[in-house]
mmCIF file of C-alpha atoms and ligand atoms in Angstrom:
data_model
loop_
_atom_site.group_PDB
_atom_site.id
_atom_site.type_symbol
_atom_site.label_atom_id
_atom_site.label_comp_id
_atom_site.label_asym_id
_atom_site.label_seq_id
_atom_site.Cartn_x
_atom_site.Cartn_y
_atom_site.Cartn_z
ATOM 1 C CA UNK A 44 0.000 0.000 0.000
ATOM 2 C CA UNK A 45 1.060 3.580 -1.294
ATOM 3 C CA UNK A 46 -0.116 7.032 -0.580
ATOM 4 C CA UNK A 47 -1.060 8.193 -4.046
ATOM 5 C CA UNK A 48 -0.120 10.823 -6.146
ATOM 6 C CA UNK A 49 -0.593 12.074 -9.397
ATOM 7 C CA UNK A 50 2.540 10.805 -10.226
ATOM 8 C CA UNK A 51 2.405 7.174 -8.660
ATOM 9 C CA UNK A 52 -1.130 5.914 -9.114
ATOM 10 C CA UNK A 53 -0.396 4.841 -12.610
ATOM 11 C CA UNK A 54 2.233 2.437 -12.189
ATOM 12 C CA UNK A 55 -0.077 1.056 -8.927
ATOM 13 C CA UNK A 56 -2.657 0.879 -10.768
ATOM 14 C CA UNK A 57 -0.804 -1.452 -13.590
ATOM 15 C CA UNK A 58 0.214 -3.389 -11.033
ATOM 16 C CA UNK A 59 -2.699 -4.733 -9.769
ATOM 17 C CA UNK A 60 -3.622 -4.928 -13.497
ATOM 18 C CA UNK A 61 -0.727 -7.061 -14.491
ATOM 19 C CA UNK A 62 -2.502 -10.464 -13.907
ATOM 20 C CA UNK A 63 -4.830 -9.813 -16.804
ATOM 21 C CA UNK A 64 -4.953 -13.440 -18.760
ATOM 22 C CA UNK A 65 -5.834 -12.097 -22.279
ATOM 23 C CA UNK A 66 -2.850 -10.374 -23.256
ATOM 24 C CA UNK A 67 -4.745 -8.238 -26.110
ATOM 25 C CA UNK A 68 -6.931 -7.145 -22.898
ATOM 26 C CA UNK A 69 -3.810 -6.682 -20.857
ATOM 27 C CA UNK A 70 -2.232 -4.223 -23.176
ATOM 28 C CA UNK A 71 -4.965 -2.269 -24.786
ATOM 29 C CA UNK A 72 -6.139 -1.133 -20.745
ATOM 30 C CA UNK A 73 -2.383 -0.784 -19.754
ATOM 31 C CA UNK A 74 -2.182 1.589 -22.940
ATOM 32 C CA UNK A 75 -5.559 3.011 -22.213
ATOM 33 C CA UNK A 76 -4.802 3.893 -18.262
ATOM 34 C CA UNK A 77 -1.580 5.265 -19.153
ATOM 35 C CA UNK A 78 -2.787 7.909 -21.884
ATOM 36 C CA UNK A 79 -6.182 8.531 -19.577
ATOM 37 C CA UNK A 80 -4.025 9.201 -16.544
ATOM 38 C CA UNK A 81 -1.853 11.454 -18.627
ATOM 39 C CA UNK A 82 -5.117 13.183 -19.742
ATOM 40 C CA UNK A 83 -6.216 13.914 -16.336
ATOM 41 C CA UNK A 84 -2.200 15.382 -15.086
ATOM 42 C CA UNK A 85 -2.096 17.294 -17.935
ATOM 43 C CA UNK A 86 -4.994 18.924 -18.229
ATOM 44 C CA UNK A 87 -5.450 18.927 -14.258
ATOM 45 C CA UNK A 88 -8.649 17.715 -14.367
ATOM 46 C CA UNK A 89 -11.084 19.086 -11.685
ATOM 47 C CA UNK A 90 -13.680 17.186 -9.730
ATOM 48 C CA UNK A 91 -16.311 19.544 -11.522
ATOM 49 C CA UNK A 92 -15.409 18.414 -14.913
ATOM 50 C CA UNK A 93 -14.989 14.659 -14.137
ATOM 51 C CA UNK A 94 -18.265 14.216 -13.132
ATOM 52 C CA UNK A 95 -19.820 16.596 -15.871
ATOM 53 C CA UNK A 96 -17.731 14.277 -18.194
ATOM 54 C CA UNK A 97 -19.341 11.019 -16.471
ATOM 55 C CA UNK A 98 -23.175 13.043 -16.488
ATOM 56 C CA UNK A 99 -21.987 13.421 -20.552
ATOM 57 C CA UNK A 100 -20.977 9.584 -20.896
ATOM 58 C CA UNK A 101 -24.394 8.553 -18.914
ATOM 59 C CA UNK A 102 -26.516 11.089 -21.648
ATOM 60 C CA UNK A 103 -24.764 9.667 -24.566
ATOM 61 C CA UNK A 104 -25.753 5.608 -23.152
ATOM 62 C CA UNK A 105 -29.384 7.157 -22.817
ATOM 63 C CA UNK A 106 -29.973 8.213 -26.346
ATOM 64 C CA UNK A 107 -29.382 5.123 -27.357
ATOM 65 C CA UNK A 108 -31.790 3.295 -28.723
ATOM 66 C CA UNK A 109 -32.651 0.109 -31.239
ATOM 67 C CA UNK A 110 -32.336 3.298 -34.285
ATOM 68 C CA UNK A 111 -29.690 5.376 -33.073
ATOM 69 C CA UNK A 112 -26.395 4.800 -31.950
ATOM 70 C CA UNK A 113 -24.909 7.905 -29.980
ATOM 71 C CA UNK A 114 -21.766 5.795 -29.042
ATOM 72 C CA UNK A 115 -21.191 5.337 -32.746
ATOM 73 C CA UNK A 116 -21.645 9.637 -33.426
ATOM 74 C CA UNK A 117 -19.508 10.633 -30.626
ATOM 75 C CA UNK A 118 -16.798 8.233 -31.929
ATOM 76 C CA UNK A 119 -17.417 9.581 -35.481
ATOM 77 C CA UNK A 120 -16.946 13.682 -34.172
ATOM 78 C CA UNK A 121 -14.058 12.604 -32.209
ATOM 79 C CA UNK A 122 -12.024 11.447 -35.188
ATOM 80 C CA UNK A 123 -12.078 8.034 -33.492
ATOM 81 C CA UNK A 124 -14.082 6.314 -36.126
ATOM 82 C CA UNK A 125 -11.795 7.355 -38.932
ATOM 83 C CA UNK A 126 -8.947 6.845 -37.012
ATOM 84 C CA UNK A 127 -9.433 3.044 -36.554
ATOM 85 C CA UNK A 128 -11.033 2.694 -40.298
ATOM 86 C CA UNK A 129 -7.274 4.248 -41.307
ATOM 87 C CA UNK A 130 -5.482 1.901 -39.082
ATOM 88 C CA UNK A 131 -7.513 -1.146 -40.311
ATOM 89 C CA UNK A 132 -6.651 0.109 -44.016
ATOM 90 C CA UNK A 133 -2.980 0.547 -43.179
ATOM 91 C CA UNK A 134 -3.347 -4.011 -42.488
ATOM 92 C CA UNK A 135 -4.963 -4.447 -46.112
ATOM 93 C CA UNK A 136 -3.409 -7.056 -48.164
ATOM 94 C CA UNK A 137 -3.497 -4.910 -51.552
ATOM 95 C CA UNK A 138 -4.210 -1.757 -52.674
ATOM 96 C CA UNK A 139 -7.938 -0.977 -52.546
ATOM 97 C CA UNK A 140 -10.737 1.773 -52.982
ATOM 98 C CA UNK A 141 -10.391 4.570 -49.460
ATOM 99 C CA UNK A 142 -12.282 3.603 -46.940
ATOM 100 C CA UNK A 143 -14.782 5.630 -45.092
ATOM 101 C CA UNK A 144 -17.184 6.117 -42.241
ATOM 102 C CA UNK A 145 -20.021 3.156 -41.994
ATOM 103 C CA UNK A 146 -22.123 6.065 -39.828
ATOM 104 C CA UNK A 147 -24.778 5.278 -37.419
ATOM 105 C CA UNK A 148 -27.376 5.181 -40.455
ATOM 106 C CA UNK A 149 -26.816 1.418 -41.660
ATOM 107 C CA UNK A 150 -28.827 -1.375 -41.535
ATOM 108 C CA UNK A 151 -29.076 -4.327 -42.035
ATOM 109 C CA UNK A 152 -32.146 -5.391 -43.724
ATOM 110 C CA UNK A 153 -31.793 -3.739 -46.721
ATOM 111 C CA UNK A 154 -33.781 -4.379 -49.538
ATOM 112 C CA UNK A 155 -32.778 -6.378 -52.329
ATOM 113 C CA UNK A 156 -33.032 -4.893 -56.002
ATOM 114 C CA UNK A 157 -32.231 -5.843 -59.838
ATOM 115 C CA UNK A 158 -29.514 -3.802 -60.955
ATOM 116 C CA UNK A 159 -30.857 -0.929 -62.609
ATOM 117 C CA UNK A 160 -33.954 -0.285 -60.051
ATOM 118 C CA UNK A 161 -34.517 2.712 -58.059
ATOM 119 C CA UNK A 162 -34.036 2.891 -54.452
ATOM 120 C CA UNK A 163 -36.195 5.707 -53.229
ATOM 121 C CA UNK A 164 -39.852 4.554 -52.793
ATOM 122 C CA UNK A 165 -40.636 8.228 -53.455
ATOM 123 C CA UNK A 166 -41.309 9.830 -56.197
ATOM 124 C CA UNK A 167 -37.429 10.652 -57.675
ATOM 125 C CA UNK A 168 -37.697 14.198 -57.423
ATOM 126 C CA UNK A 169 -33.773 14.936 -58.821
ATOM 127 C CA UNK A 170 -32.961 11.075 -60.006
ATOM 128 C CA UNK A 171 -29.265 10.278 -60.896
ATOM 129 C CA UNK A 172 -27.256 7.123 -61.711
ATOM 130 C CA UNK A 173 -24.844 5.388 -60.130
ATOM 131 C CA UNK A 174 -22.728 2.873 -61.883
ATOM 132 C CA UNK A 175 -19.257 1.319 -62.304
ATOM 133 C CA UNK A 176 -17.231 -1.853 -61.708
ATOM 134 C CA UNK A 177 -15.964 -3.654 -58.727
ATOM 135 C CA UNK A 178 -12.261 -5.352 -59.152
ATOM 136 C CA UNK A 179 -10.305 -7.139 -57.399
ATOM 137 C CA UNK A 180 -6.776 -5.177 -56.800
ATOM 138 C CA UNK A 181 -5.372 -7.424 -60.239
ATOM 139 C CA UNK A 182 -7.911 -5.493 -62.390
ATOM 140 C CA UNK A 183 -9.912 -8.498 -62.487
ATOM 141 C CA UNK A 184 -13.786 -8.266 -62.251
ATOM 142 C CA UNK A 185 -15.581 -9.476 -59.255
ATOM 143 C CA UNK A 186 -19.077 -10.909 -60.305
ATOM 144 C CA UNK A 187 -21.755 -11.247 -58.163
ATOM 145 C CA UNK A 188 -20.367 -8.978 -55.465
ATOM 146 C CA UNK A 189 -22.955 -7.820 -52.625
ATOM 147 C CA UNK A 190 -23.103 -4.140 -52.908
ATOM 148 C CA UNK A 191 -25.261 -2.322 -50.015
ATOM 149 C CA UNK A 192 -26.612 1.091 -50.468
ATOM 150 C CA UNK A 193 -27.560 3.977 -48.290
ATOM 151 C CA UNK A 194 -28.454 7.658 -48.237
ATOM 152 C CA UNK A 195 -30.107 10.511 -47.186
ATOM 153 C CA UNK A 196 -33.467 11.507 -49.544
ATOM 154 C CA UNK A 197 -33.282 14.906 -51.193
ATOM 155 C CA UNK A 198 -34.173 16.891 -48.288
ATOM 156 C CA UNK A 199 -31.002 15.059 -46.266
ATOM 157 C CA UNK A 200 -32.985 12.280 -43.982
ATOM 158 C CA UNK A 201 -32.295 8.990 -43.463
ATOM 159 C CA UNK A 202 -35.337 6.303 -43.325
ATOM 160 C CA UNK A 203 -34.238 5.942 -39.731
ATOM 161 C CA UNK A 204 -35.091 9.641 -39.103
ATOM 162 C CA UNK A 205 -38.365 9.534 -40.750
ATOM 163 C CA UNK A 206 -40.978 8.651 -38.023
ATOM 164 C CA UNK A 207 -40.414 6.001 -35.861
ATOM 165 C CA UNK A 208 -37.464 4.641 -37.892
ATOM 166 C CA UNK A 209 -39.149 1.539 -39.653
ATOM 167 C CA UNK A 210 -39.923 2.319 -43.013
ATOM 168 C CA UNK A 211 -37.203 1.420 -45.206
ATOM 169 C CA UNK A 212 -36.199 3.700 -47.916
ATOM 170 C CA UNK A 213 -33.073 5.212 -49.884
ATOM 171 C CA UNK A 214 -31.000 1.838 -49.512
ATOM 172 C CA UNK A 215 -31.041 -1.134 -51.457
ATOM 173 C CA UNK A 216 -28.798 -4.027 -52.121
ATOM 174 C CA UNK A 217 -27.497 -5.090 -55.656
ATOM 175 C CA UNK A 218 -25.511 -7.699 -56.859
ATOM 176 C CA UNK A 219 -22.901 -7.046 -59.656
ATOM 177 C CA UNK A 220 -22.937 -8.965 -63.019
ATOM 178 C CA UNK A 221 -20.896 -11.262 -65.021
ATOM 179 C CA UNK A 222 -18.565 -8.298 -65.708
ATOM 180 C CA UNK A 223 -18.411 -6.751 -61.773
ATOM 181 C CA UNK A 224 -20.658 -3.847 -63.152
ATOM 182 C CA UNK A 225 -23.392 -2.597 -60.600
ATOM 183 C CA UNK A 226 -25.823 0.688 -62.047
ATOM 184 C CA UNK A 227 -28.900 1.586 -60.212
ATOM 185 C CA UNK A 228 -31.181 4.560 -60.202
ATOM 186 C CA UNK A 229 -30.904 6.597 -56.842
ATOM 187 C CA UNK A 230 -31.915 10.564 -55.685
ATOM 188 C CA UNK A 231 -29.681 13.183 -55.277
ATOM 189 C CA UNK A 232 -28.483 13.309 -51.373
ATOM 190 C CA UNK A 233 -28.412 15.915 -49.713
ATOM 191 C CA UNK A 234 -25.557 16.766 -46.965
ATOM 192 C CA UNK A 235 -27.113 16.820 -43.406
ATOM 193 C CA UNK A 236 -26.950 17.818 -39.941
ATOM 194 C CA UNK A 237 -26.045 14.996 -37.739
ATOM 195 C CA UNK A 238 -28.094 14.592 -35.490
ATOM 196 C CA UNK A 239 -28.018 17.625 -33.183
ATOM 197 C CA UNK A 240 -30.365 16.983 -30.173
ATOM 198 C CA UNK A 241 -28.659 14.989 -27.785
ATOM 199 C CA UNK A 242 -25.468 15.157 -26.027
ATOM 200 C CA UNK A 243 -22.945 14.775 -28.809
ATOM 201 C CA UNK A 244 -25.147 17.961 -30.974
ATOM 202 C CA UNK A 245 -24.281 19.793 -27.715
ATOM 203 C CA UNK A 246 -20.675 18.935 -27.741
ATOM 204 C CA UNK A 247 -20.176 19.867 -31.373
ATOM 205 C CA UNK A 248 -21.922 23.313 -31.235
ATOM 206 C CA UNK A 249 -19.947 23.919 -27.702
ATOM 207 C CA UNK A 250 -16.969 23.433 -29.801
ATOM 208 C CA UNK A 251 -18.385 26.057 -32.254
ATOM 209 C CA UNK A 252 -18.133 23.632 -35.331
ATOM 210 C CA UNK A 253 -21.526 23.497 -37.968
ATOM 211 C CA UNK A 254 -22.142 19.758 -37.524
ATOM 212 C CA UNK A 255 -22.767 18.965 -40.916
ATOM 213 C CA UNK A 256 -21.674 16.108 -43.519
ATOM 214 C CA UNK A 257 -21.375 16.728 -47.032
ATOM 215 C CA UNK A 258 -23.892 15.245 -49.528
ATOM 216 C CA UNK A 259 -22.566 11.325 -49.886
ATOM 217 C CA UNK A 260 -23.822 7.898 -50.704
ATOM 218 C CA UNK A 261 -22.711 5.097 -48.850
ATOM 219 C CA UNK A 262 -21.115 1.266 -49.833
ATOM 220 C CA UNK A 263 -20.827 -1.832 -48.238
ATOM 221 C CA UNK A 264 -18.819 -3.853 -50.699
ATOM 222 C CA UNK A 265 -18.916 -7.356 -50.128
ATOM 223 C CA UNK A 266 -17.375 -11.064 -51.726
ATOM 224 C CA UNK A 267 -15.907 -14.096 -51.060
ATOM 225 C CA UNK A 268 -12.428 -13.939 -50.769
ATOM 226 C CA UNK A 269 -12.137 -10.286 -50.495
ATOM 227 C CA UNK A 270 -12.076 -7.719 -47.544
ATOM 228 C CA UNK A 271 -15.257 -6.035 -47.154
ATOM 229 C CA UNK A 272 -15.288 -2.447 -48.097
ATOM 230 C CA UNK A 273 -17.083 0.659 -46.582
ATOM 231 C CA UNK A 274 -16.859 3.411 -47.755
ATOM 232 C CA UNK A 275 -18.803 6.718 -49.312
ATOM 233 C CA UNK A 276 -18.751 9.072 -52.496
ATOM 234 C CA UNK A 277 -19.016 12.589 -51.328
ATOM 235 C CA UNK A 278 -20.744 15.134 -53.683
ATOM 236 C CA UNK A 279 -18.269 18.280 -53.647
ATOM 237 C CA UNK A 280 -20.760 20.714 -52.067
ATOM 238 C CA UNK A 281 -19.856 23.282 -49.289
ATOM 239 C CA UNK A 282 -19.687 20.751 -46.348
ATOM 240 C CA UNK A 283 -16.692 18.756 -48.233
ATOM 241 C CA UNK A 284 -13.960 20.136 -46.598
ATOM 242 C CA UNK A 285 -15.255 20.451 -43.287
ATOM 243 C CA UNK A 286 -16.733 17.228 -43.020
ATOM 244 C CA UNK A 287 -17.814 16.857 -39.050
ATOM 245 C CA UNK A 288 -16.757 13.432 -38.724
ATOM 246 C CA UNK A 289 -13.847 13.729 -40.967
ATOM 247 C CA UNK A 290 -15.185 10.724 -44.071
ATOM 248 C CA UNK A 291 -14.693 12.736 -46.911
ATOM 249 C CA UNK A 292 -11.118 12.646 -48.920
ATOM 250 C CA UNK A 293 -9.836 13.456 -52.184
ATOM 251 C CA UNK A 294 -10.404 10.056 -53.784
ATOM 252 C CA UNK A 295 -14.301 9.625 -52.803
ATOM 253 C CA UNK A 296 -15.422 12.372 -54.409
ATOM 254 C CA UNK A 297 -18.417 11.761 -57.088
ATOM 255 C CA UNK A 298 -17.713 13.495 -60.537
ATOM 256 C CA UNK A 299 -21.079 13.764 -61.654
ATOM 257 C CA UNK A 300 -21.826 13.882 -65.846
ATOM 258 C CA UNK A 301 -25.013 15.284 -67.407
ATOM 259 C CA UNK A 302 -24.854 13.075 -70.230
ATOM 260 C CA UNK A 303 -22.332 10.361 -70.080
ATOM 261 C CA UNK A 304 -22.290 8.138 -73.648
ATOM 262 C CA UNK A 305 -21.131 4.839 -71.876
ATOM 263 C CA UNK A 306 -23.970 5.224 -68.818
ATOM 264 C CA UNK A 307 -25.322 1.824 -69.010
ATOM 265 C CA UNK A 308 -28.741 4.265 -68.784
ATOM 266 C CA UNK A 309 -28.997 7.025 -70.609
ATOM 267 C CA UNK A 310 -30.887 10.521 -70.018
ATOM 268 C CA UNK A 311 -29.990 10.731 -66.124
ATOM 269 C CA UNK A 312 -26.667 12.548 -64.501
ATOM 270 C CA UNK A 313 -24.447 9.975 -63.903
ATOM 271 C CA UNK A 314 -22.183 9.308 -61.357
ATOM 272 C CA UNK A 315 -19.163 6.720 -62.327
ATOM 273 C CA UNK A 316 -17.042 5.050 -59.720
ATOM 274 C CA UNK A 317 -15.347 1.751 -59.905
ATOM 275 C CA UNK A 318 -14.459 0.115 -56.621
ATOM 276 C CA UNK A 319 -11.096 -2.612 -56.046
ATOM 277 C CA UNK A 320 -11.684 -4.986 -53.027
ATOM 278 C CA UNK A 321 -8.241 -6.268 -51.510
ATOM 279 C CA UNK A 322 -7.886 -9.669 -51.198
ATOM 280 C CA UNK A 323 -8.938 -10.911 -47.762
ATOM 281 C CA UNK A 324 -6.017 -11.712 -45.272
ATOM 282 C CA UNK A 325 -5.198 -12.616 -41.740
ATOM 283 C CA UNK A 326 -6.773 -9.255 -40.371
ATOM 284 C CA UNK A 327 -10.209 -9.917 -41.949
ATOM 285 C CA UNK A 328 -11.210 -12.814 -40.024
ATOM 286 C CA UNK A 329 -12.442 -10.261 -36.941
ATOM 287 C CA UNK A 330 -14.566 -8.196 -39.228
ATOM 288 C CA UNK A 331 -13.615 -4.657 -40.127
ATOM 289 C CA UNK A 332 -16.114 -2.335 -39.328
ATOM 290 C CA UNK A 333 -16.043 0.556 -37.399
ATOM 291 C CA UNK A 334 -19.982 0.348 -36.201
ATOM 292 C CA UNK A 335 -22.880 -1.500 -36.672
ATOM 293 C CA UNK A 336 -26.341 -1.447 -37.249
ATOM 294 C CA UNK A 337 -28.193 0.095 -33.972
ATOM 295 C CA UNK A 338 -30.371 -2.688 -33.841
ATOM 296 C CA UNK A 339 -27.392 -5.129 -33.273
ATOM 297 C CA UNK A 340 -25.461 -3.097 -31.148
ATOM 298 C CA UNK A 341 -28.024 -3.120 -29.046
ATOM 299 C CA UNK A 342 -28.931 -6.338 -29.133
ATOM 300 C CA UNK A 343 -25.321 -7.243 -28.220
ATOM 301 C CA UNK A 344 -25.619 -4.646 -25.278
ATOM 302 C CA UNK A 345 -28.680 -6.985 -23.991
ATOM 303 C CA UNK A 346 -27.672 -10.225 -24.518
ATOM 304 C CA UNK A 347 -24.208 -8.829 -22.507
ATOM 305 C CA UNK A 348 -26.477 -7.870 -19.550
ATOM 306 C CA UNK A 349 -28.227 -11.106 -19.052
HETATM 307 C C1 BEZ B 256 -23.363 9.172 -41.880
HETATM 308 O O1 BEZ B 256 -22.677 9.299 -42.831
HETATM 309 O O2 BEZ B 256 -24.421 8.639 -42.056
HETATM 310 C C2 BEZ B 256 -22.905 9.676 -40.567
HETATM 311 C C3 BEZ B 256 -21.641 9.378 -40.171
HETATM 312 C C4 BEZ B 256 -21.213 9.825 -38.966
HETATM 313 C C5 BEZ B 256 -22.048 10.554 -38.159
HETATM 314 C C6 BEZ B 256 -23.320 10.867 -38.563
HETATM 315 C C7 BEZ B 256 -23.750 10.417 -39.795
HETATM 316 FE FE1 FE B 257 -24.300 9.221 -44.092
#
């Protein structure tokens, strides 16, 4: 037994950790207590703002629900999400298409449509294409890939915003043909406001920053053999470069075309992107997504409790 200080409570602290059987456990809390203790010396961290921090933390778990994931949109405003996305790239086997954010928007059961359909069960007020191939990193075309689709409609909502978050809309899945082309019929998105009304909208306008996402359309790229791929094609509007949760980059942007003579449809703005899937290696087998559907997570928050 030690008196403690701010200087000697870490190393006690690791001590008593040091038993830890799992050594992946053992080191990621050793790292974690480490930088969290440095946190607190460094920024000399006041009882006040502890437990403000902890009345934050308890707010965020609250808003949580079976449609919306505040965990998931504090990670994605703190960088977090796109920090582990860019470390889980950095493992890839190959060369493949950016990644980006999966959001707190997917799910799951997502339709499943004939390439070529349209996605919004609207009326298409501002319809565009979408089209391209997927590859594998060789060049070679990947048939029958699982491509999943979401977005906001043209007044930036997500289905899971809409009422009580059951409809379905603006997402579809596709499968790509014989040649690894995929082309579907979609609605302009519009960028959005995350959501602003609980804790982590408080955070972001405390900060001062406009809490908005550029206009995108997200992927879920999918095969056997291959790494999965999520990413997003982000429409250049006004919100690119200041993306609040940091998923746009240079080489996701959508180049949109009036009239482009190799659309697979013609007389609708097209948007071209071809995708390459890395081959699937050792890191794969754990899953690489940063996030999950609400639903699951939690589910997996219940069944943990029982
Ligand atoms: C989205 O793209 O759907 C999203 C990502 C992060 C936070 C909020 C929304
Ligand atoms: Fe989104």
């Amino acid at each position: 037994m030690r008196n403690h200080t701010p200087s000697s409570i870490t190393d006690t602290v690791l001590d008593q950790m040091a038993g830890t059987p799992s050594p992946r456990l053992k080191m990621l809390m050793e790292v974690g207590i480490r930088h969290l203790h440095a946190f607190a010396r460094e920024a000399n961290l006041t009882p006040q703002e502890w437990l403000q921090f902890i009345e934050f933390l308890t707010r965020v778990g609250k808003t949580c629900t079976p449609t919306r994931q505040e965990f998931i949109l504090l990670s994605d405003v703190l960088g977090l999400s796109t920090m582990v996305n860019a470390l889980h790239d950095a493992t890839a086997v190959e060369d493949a298409t950016r990644t980006s954010l999966l959001g707190p928007f997917f799910r799951e059961d997502s339709p499943e449509f004939e390439l070529g359909e349209q996605i919004s069960t609207r009326e298409a007020v501002d319809p565009i294409l979408l089209w391209g191939r997927v590859s594998s990193a060789a060049g070679k075309a990947v048939a029958n890939a699982k491509v999943m689709i979401w977005q906001t409609s043209g007044s930036g909502t997500y289905d899971l915003q809409e009422g009580d978050g059951s409809a379905i809309d603006y997402r579809g899945t596709f499968r790509t043909d014989a040649e690894g082309r995929y082309f579907l019929r979609t609605v302009r998105p519009l960028g959005y406001y995350i959501p602003m009304d609980g804790p982590v909208g408080d955070l972001v306008r405390a900060q001062n920053r406009l809490g908005k996402r550029p206009a995108h359309i997200h992927f879920l790229i999918s095969a056997p053999g291959f790494r999965e791929l999520v990413t997003a094609l982000y429409f250049p509007d006004e919100y690119v470069e200041s993306d609040v949760v940091f998923g746009s980059s240079p080489d996701l942007i959508a180049r949109e075309k009036a009239a482009d003579p190799e659309a697979p449809i013609k007389g609708l703005p097209s948007v071209r992107f071809d995708f390459t899937l890395a081959r699937a290696g050792t890191a794969d087998t754990a899953g690489g997504r940063v996030g999950a559907d609400p639903k699951a997570v939690d589910a997996a928050a219940r069944a943990a409790a029982t």
